[in-house]
XYZ file of C-alpha atoms in Angstrom:
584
model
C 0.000 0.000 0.000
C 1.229 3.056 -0.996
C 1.068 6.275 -2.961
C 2.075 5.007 -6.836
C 3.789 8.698 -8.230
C 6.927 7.154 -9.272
C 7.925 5.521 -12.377
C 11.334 4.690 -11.644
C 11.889 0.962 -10.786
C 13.996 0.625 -7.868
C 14.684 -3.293 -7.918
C 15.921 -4.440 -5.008
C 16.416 -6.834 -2.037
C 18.312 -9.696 -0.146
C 17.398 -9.316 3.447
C 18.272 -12.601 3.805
C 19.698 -15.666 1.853
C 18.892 -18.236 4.828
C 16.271 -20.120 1.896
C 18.407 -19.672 -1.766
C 21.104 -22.232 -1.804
C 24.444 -20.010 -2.333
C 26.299 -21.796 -5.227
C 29.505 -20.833 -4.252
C 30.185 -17.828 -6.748
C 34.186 -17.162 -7.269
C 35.652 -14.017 -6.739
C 39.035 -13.214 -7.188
C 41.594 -10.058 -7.724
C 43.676 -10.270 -11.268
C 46.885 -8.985 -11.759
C 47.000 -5.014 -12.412
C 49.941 -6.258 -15.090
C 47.229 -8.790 -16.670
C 44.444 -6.173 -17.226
C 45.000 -4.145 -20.601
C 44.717 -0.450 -19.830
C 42.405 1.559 -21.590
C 43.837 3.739 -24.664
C 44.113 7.295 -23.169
C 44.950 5.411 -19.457
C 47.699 3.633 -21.210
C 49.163 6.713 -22.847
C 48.841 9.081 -19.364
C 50.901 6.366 -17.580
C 53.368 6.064 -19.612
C 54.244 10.253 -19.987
C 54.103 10.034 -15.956
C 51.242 11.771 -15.095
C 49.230 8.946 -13.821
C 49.921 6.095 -11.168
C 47.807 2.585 -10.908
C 50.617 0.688 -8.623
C 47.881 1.151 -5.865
C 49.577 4.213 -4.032
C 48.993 7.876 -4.232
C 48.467 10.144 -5.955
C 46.559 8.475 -8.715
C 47.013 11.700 -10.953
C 50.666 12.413 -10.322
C 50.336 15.888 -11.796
C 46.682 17.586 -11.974
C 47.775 20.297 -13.593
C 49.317 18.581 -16.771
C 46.903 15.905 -16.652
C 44.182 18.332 -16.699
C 46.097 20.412 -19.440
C 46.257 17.401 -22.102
C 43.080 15.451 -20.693
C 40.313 18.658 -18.843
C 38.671 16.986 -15.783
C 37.037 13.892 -15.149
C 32.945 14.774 -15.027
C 30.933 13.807 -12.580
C 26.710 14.068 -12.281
C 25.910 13.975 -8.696
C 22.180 14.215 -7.534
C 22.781 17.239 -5.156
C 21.373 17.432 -1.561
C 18.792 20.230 -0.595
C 20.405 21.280 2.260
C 23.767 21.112 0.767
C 24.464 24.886 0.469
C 28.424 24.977 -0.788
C 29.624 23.588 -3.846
C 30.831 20.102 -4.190
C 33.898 20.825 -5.023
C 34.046 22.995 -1.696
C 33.280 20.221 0.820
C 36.088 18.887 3.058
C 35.722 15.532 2.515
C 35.963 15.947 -1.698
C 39.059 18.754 -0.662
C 40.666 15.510 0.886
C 40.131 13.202 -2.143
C 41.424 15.677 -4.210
C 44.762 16.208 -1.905
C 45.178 12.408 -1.362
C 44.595 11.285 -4.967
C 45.284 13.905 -7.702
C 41.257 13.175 -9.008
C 39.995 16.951 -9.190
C 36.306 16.361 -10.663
C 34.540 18.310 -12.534
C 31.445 18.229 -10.807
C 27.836 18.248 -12.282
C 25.161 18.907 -9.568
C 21.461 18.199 -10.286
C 18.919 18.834 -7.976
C 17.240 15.764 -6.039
C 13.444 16.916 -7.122
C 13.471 15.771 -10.993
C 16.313 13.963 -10.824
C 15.240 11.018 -12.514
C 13.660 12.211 -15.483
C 16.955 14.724 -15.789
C 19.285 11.794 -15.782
C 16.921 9.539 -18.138
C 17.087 12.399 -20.311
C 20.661 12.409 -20.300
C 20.958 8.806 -21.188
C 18.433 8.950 -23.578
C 19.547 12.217 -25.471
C 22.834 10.803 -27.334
C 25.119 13.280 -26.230
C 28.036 13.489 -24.613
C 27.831 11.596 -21.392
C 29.849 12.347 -18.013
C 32.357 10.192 -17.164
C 30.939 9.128 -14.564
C 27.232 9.116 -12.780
C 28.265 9.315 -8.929
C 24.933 8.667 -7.582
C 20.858 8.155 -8.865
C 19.289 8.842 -5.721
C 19.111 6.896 -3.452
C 18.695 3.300 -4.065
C 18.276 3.794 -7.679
C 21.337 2.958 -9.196
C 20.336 -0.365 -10.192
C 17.158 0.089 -11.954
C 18.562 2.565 -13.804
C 21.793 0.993 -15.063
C 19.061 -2.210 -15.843
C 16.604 0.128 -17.530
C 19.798 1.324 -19.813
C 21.008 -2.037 -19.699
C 20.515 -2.939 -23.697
C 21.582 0.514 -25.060
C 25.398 0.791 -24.324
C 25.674 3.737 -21.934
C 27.503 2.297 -19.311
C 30.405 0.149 -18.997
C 31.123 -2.827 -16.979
C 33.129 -2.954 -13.972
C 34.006 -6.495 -13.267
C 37.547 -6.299 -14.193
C 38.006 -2.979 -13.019
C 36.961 -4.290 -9.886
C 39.162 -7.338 -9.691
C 42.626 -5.465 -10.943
C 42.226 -2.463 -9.168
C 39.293 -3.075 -6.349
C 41.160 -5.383 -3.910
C 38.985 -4.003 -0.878
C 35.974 -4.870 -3.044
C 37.306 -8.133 -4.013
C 37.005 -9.277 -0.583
C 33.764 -7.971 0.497
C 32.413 -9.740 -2.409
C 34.022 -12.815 -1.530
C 33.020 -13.154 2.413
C 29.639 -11.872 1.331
C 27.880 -13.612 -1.376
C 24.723 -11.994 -1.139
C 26.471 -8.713 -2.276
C 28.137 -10.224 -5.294
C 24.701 -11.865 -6.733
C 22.943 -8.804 -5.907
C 25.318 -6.650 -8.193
C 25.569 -9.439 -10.816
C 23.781 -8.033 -13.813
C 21.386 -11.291 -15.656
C 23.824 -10.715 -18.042
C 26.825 -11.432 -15.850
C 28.186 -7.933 -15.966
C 28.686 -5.630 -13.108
C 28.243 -1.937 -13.467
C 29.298 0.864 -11.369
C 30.339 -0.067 -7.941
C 28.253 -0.677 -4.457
C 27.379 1.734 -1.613
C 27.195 -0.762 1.286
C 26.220 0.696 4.403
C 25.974 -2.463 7.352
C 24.757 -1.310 10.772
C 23.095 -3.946 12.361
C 20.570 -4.480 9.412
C 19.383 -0.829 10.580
C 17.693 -0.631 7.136
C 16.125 -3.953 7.145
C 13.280 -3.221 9.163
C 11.446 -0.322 10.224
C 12.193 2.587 12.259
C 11.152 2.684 15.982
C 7.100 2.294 16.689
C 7.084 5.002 19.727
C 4.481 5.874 22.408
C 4.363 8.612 24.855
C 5.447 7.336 27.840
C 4.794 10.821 30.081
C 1.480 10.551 29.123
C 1.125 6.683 30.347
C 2.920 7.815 33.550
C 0.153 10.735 33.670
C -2.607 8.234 33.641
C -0.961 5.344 35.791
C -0.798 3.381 33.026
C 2.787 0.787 31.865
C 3.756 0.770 28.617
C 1.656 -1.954 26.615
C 2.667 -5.494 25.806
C -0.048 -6.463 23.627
C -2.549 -5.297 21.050
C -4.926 -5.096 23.376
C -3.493 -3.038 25.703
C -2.366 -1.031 23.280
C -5.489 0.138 22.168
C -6.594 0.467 25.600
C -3.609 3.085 25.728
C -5.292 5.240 22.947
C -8.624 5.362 24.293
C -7.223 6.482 27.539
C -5.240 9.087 25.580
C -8.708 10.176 23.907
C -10.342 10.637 27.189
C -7.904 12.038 29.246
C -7.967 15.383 28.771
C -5.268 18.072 28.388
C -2.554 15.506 28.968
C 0.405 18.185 27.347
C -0.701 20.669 29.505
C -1.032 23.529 26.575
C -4.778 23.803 27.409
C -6.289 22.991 24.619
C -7.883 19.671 23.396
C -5.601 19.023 20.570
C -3.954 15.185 21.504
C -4.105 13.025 18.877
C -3.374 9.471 20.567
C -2.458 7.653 17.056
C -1.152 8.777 13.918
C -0.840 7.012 10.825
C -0.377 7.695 6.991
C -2.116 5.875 5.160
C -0.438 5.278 1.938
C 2.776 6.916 2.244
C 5.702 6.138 0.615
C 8.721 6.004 2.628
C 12.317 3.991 1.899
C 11.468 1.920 5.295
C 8.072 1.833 5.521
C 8.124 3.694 9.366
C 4.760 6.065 8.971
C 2.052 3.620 7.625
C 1.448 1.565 11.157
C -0.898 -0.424 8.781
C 2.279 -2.544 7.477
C 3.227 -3.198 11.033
C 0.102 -4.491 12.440
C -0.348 -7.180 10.050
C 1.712 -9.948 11.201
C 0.007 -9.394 14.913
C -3.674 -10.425 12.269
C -1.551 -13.647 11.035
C 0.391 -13.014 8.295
C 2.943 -10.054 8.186
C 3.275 -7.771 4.876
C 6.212 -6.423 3.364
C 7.184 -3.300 2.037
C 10.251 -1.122 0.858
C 9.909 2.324 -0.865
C 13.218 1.347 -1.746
C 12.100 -1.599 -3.439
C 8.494 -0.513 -4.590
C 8.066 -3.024 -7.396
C 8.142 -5.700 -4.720
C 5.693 -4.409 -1.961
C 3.379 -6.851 -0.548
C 5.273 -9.859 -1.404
C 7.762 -12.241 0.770
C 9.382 -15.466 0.923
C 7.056 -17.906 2.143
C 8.773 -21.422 2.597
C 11.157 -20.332 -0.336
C 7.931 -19.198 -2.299
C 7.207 -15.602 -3.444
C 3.626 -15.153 -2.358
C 1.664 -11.658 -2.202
C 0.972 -11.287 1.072
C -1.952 -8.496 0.780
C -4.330 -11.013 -0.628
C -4.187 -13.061 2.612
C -7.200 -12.273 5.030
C -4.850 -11.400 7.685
C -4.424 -7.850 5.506
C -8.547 -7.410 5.945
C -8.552 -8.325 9.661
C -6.129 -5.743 9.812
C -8.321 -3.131 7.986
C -10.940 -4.025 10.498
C -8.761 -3.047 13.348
C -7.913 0.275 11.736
C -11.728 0.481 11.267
C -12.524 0.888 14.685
C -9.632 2.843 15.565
C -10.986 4.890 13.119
C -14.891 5.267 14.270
C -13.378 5.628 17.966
C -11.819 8.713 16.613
C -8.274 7.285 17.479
C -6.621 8.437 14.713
C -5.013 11.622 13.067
C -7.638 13.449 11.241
C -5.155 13.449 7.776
C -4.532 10.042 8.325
C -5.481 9.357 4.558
C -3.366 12.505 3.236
C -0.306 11.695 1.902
C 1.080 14.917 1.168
C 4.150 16.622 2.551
C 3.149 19.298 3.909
C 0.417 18.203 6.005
C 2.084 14.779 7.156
C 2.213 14.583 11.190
C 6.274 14.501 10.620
C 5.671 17.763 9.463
C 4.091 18.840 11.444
C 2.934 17.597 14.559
C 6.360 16.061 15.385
C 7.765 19.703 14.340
C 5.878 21.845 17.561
C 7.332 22.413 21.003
C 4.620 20.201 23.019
C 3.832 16.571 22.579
C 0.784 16.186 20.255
C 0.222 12.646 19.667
C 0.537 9.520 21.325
C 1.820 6.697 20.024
C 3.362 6.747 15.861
C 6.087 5.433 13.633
C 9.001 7.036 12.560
C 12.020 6.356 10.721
C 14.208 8.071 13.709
C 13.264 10.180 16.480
C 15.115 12.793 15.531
C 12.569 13.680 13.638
C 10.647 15.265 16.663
C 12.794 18.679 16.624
C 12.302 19.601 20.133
C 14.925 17.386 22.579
C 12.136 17.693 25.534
C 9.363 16.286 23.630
C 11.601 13.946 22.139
C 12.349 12.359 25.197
C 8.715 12.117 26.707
C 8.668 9.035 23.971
C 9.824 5.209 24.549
C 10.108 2.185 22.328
C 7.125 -0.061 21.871
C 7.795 -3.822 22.688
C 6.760 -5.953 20.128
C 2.960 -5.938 20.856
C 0.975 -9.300 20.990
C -1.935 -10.846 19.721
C -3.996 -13.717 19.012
C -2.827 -14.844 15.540
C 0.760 -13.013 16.387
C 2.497 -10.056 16.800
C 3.213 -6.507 15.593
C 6.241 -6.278 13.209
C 7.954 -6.923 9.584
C 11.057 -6.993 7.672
C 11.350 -5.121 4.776
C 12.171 -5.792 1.095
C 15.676 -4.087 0.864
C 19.115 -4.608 1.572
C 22.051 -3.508 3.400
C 23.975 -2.878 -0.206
C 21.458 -0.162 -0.979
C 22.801 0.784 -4.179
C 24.985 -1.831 -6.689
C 25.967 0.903 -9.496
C 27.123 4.252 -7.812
C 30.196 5.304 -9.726
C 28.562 4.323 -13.102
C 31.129 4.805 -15.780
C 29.752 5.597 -19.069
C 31.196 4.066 -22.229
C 32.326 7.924 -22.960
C 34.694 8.059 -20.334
C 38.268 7.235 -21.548
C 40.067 6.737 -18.271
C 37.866 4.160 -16.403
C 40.728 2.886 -14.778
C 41.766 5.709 -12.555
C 38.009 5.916 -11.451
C 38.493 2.471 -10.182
C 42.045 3.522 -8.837
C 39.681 5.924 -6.789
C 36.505 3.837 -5.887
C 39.587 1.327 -4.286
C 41.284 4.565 -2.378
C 37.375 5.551 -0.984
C 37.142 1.982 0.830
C 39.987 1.155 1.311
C 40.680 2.927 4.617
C 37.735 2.653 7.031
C 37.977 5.942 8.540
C 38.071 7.648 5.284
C 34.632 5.316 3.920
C 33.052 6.431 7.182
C 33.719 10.188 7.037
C 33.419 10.199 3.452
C 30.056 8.727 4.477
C 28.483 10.601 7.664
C 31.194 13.571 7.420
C 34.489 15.043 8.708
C 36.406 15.343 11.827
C 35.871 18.538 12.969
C 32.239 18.521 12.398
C 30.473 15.524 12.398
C 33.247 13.394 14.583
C 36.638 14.193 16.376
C 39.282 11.594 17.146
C 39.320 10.611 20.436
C 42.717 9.766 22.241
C 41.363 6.195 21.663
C 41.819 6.608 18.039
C 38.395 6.362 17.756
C 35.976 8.409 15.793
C 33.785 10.183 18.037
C 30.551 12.745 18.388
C 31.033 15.916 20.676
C 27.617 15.090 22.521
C 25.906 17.341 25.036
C 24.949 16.261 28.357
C 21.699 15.062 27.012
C 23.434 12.457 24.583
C 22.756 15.451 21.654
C 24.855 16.019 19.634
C 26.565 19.393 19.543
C 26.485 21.362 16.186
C 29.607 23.560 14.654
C 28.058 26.445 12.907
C 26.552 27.527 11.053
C 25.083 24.048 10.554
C 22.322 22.760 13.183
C 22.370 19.322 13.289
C 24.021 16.045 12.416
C 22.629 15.866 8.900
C 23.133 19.418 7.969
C 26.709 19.247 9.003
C 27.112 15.867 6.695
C 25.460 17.313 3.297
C 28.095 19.746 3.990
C 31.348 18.148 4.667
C 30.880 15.361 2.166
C 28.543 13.995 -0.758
C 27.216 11.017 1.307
C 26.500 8.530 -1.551
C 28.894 7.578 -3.947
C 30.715 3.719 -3.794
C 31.516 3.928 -0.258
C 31.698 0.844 2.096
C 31.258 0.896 5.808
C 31.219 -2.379 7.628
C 29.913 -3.690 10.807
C 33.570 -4.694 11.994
C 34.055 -0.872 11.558
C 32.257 -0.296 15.057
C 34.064 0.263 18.326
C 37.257 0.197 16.608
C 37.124 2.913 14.201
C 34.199 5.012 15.014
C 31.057 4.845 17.023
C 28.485 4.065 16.273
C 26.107 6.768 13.982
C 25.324 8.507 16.095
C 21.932 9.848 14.259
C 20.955 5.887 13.988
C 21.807 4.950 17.587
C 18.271 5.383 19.267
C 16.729 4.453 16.138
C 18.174 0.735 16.321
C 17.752 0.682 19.708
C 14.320 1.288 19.219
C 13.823 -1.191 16.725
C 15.567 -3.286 18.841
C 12.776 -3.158 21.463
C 10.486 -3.273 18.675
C 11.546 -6.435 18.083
C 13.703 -6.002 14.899
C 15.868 -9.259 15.944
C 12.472 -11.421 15.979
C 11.496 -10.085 12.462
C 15.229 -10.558 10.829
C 15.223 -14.458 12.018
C 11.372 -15.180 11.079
C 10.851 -13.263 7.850
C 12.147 -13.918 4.348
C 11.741 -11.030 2.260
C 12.338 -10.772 -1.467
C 15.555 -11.272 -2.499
C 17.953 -7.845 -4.344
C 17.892 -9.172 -7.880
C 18.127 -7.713 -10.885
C 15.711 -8.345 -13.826
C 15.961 -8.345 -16.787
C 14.925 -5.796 -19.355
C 12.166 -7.465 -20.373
C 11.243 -8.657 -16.816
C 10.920 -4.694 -15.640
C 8.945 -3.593 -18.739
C 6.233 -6.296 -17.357
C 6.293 -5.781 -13.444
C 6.379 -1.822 -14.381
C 3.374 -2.186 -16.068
C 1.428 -4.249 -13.562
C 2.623 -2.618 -10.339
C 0.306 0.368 -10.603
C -2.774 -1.182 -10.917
C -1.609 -3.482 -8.438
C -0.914 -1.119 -6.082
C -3.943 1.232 -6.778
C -6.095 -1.194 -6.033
C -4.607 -2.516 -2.654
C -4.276 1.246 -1.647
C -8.288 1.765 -2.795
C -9.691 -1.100 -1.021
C -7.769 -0.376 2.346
C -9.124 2.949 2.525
C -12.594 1.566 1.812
C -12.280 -1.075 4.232
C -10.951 1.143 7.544
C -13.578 3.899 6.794
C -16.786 1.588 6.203
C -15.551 -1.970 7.669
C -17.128 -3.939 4.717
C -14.193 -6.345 4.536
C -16.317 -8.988 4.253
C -18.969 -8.066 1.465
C -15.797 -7.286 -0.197
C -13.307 -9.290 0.087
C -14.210 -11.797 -2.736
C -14.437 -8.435 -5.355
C -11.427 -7.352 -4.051
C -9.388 -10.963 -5.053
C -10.705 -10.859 -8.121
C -9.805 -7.271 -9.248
C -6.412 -8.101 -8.000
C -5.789 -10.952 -10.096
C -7.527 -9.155 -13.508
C -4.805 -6.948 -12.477
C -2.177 -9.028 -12.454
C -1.243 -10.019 -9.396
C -0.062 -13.747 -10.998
C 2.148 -12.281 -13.486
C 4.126 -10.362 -10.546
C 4.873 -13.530 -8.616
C 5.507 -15.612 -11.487
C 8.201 -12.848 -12.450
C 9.898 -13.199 -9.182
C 9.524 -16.285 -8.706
C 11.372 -16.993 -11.829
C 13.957 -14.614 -11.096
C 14.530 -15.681 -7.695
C 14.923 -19.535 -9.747
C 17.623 -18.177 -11.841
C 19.639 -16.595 -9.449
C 19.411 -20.322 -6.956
C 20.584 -22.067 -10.073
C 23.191 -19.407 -10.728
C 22.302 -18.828 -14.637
């Protein structure tokens, strides 16, 4: 369920591999010596002014390279709250000291984005050398959309001449190599792999205002139950934020929104606790409502479970439990927008994709985890359909880039040292971290655990778009933790909270879809059924929580879904997930 504006097919998932049979893919580095060197690569090593033995610089001389050659391009989709140039952040000032690579960067704004850079590919002109990011998570449906028409070139042997860093994550982690493994055996571009504790592999925390429980005697809930008990006290009670005025909302939803880890729709989250748990990814949109189901892709919104949790939301609904714009979708009027953007606590219990995203500290803190709530047929609580390798083609080289070796050279510097992939991640020391006489990157915190902000940024993600470009091929592991730098700090709470949501419980009994590519031909089809698909799931939910006719219904309902399509979906999964367990 979920608002169907997008075109773009973001294909994507391996949450787990625990039910595909891994068939023992091989991996290896070859020689720099053995790998033939591009024409114009060839000719700048040999007149000295570049350097593939694997130290630095990589462009020996800018100056004269830049003189015979101009500057490598780069399209980046820019950040909104990025306001300096790329080429003026410290972590690309760093790169540029360290390696010799001075880009010629190519900033497009993140609204648009997509249609500019289909456009581009589209418009046979001169392409930039090299496409550092989509957007995120879109790197692979839009190298597979381009995947017949020669615009970008493939990076396997790149990779294993000049990648040794990437070698080996790609040989201790299977799942990453057949995710970026093109049907046609080709890799393109190379990964952004971000591990921290599966953070993106569920939700974000499911909170409820625990001042208000404490207000009205009440413990935090344990079951469904309980829960709703919670929200009728919340109705009831009065001025419980003490601004003297009736305005507590004690749930609020979103119907319908679409979000990279489905946090605001609760509706997702309450259907496993009805039987049968949903899936979703805004991430991975193509495959929303579908999972693994004893090593079977099934659709899981045609199983009653998803009407029994309609019903729910029905009477949460005529007990005036929810937000009022629980069914609007847009933006501005959102309760992250809004409510969570006020001084005072407004609503009760919601999902979020961090709580950092209630601006006021105080209010934040009035808020606590919800355990993972109970009921008859089971409890509250998915796994979603992405992956911790959120992107398999940043770094895209086009076929008219004439040095694709020294972006390689570059990708291999970027990962190589884990401090640099982390800061060239999250940002610099001096902003975002400082090293601690540990030799461990750390965040200047205040004596509320919040972290302090260097101006004239004013907060952790403001000081990030400005230090570095985020996205781009950058690896951070979970071995990275505790040794080289703490924990995110803007994540920290929000795993925790999952945690007590019951994230662990969701990794170990869900299989989601896996992160495959299709093919061409395979994405034509699914983008042409989704929509309908998706319409009419999205239709019939709102029907069902505002009149509670799930059962007159339900019947209709199956049988628009499959005139629809719903058959042709699974059947082009299932055959996908087939060929990648039989390794074709």
């Amino acid at each position: 369920m979920k608002k169907t504006l997008s075109s773009i097919l973001c294909i994507a998932v391996l949450l787990t591999l625990i039910s595909i049979p891994m068939t023992g893919f091989a991996f290896s580095s070859t020689n720099r010596e053995d790998y033939e060197l591009s024409p114009k690569t060839k000719e700048a090593v040999e007149l000295g002014l570049v350097n593939l033995d694997g130290t630095l610089p990589i462009i020996k001389d800018p100056e004269a390279f830049e003189a015979k050659y101009g500057k490598l391009s780069a399209l980046i989709v820019n950040n909104a709250e990025r306001v300096l140039p790329i080429s003026e952040l410290d972590m690309v000032k760093r790169w540029e000291k360290d390696t010799g690579v001075r880009f010629d960067w190519q900033p497009i704004p993140l609204d648009g984005s997509s249609e500019k850079i289909s456009l581009i590919l589209a418009g046979g002109d001169t392409l930039p050398d090299i496409f550092w990011n989509f957007g995120d998570g879109l790197s692979t449906s839009t190298v597979i959309t381009y995947l017949d028409q020669d615009v970008f070139t493939p990076t396997e042997d790149l990779i294993k001449a000049f990648c040794p860093t990437l070698v080996k994550v790609f040989s201790d982690n299977e799942k990453y190599l057949l995710e970026a493994t093109a049907p046609n055996g080709h890799m393109y571009g190379f990964p952004y792999i971000e591990e921290m504790y599966g953070l993106v592999l569920t939700p974000g925390p499911f909170l409820i205002n625990k001042a208000w429980l404490d207000k009205l005697g009440l413990p935090v809930p344990t079951t469904v139950d309980e829960f709703t008990d919670a929200l009728i006290a919340f109705r009831d009670a009065g001025d419980l934020n003490g601004n003297g005025k009736a305005d507590e909302i004690p749930f609020a939803t979103s119907f319908g929104s679409e979000d990279t880890f489905g946090s605001y729709d609760a509706f997702y989250r309450f259907t496993g606790a009805f039987g049968q748990a949903d899936s979703y990814c805004g991430g991975n949109r193509f495959a929303d409502h579908m999972r693994l189901i004893d090593g079977k892709v099934t659709y899981t919104a045609l199983d009653k479970a998803f009407g029994e949790t309609a019903m729910y939301f029905h009477k949460l609904y005529k007990e005036n439990l929810l937000n009022k714009d629980a069914f609007d979708v847009e933006a501005g009027t959102n309760y992250r927008n809004r409510e969570l953007a006020q001084d005072e606590a407004l609503i009760g219990a919601f999902g979020v994709w961090t709580d950092m995203e209630i601006l006021n500290n105080e209010v934040r803190h009035q808020y606590v985890p919800l355990p993972k709530l109970k009921h008859d047929k089971g409890t509250v609580g998915f796994a979603l359909n992405f992956s911790e390798m959120q992107d398999a083609c940043n770094t895209a080289i086009s076929v008219d880039c004439e040095f694709p070796e020294i972006i390689a050279a570059f990708v291999e510097y970027m990962i190589a040292d884990p401090a640099l992939s982390i800061q060239s991640n999250w940002g610099s020391v001096g902003y975002n971290y400082y090293l601690a006489d540990d030799g461990v990157l750390r965040f200047n915190l205040d004596e509320n655990g919040d972290i302090i902000p260097v101006e004239p940024y004013t907060s952790f993600g403001t000081m990030r778009v400005n230090t570095t470009t985020c996205r781009g091929s950058m690896i951070v592991l979970n071995e990275y933790y505790d040794t080289v730098a703490e924990y995110t700090y803007d994540a920290k709470t929000l795993l925790e909270g999952q945690i007590i949501n019951g994230k662990n419980e969701d990794l170990a009994n869900y299989d989601t879809i896996p992160k495959i590519m299709l093919t061409t031909q395979e994405q034509g089809a699914v983008s042409r059924v989704y929509d309908a698909l998706a319409n009419t799931v999205d239709r019939y939910v709102v029907q069902w929580v505002l009149n509670g006719d799930v059962e007159s219904t339900w019947d209709t309902y199956l049988a628009e879904m499959e005139a629809a399509g719903v058959q042709q979906i699974v059947d082009i999964y299932q055959g996908a997930i087939d060929r990648v367990r039989s390794n074709e």
